[in-house]
Coordinates of C-alpha atoms and ligand atoms in Angstrom, one line a residue:
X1 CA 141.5 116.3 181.1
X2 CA 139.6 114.9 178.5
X3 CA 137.7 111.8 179.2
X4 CA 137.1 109.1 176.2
X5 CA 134.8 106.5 177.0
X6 CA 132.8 103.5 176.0
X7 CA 129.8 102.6 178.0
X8 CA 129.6 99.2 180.6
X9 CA 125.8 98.9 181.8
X10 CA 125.1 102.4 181.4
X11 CA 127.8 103.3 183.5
X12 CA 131.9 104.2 182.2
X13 CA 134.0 100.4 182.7
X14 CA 135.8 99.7 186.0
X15 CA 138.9 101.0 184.7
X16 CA 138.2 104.2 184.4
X17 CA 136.4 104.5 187.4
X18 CA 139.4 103.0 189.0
X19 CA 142.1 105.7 187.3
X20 CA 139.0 108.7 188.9
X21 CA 139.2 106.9 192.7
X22 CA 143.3 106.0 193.0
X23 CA 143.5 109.9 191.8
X24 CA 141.5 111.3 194.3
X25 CA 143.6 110.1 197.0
X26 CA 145.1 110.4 200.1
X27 CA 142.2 112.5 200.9
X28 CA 142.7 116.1 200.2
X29 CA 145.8 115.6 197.6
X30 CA 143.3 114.7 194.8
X31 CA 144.9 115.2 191.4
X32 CA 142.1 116.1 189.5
X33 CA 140.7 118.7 191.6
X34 CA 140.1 122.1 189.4
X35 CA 141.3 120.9 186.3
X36 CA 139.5 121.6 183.4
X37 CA 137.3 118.6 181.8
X38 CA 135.3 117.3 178.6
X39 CA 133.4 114.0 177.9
X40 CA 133.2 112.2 174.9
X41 CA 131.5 108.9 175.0
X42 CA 131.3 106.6 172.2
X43 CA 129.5 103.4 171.9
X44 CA 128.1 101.4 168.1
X45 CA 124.8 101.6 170.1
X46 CA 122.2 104.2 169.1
X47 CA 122.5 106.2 172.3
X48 CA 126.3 106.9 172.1
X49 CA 126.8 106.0 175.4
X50 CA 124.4 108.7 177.0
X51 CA 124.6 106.2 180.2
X52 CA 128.3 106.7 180.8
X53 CA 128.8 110.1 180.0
X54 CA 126.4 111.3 181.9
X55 CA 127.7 108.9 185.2
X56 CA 130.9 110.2 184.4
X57 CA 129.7 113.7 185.1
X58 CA 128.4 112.7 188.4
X59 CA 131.8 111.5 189.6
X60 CA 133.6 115.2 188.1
X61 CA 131.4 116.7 190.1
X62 CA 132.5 115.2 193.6
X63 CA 135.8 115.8 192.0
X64 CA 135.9 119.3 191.3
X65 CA 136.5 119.0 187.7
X66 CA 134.7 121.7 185.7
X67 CA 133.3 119.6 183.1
X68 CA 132.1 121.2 179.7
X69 CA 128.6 121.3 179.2
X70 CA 128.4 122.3 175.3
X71 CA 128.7 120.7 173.1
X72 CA 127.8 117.2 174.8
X73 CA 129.6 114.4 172.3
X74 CA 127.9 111.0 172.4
X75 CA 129.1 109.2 169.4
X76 CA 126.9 106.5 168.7
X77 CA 127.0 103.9 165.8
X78 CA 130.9 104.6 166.6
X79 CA 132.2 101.8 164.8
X80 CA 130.8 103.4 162.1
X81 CA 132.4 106.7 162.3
X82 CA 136.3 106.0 162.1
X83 CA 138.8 104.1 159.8
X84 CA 140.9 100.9 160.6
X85 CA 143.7 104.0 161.1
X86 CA 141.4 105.3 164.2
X87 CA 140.8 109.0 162.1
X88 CA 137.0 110.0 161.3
X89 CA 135.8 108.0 158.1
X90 CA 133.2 111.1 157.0
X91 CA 133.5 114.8 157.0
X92 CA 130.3 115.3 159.2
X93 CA 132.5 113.4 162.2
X94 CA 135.8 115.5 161.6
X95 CA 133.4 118.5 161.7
X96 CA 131.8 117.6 164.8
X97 CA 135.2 116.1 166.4
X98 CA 137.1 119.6 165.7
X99 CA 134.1 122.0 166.7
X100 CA 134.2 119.6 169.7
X101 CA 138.0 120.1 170.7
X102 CA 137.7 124.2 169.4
X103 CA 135.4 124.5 172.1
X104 CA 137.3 122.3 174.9
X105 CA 140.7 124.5 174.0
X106 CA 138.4 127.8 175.3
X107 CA 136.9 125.6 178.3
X108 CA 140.5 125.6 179.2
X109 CA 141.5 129.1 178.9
X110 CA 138.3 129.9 180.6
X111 CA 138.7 127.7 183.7
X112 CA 142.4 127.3 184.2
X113 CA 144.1 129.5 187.2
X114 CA 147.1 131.8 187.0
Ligands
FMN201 C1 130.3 94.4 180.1 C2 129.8 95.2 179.0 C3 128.7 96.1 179.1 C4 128.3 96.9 178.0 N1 127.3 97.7 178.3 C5 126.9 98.6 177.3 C6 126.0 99.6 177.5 O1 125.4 99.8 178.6 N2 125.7 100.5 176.5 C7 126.3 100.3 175.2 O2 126.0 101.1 174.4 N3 127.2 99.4 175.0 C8 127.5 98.5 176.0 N4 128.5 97.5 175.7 C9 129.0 97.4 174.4 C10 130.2 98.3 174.2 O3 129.7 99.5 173.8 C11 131.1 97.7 173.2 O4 131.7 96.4 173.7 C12 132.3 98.6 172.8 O5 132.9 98.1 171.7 C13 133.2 98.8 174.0 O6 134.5 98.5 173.7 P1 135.4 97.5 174.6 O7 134.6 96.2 174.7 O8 136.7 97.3 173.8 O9 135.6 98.2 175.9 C14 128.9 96.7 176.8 C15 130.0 95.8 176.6 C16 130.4 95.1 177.7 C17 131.6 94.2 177.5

């Protein structure tokens, strides 16, 4: 699962949050339990949206989602970084982006079962 989010107060927006808690139950039939994650969070703030990603993470946890750890990915000044066609507007972000998604591909190999 990879999780793409802006930031609302420092925390992720309710929607998201909502998506994690309707998942998680009935109790015990949680759908997100062992499956492989990443966070990306984006914001045209300076801090890329440190405050979400990071209270994000603290939700995967009670979720038993294996987050990735490195690279981190907060994309700030994000309006910045992509064209009116949503795909990176400089070569430093495609870098970054695709170095980003190499690593998540070998999070998955690593932490996926049978
Ligand atoms: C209720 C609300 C809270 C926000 N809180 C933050 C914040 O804590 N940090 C931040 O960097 N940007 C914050 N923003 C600005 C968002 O980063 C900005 O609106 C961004 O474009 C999000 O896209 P959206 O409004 O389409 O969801 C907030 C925006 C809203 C509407």
């Amino acid at each position: 699962m990879l999780f793409v989010t802006p930031e609302y107060n420092r925390s992720v927006p309710a929607a998201l949050k909502n998506a994690l808690d309707v998942g998680s139950r009935p109790y015990g039939q949680s759908v997100w339990t062992g499956k492989p994650g990443a966070v990306v969070s984006a914001s045209p703030g300076a801090i890329g949206g440190f405050g979400a990603n990071h209270h994000l993470r603290q939700s995967l946890v009670f979720l038993n989602v294996p987050a990735m750890q490195q690279p981190e990915a907060y994309l700030g000044g994000a309006d910045k970084l992509f064209d009116a066609a949503g795909a990176p507007a400089n070569e430093g972000t495609r870098k970054f982006l695709a170095g980003f998604m190499q690593a998540f591909a070998g999070w998955i190999a690593a932490n996926t079962k049978g």
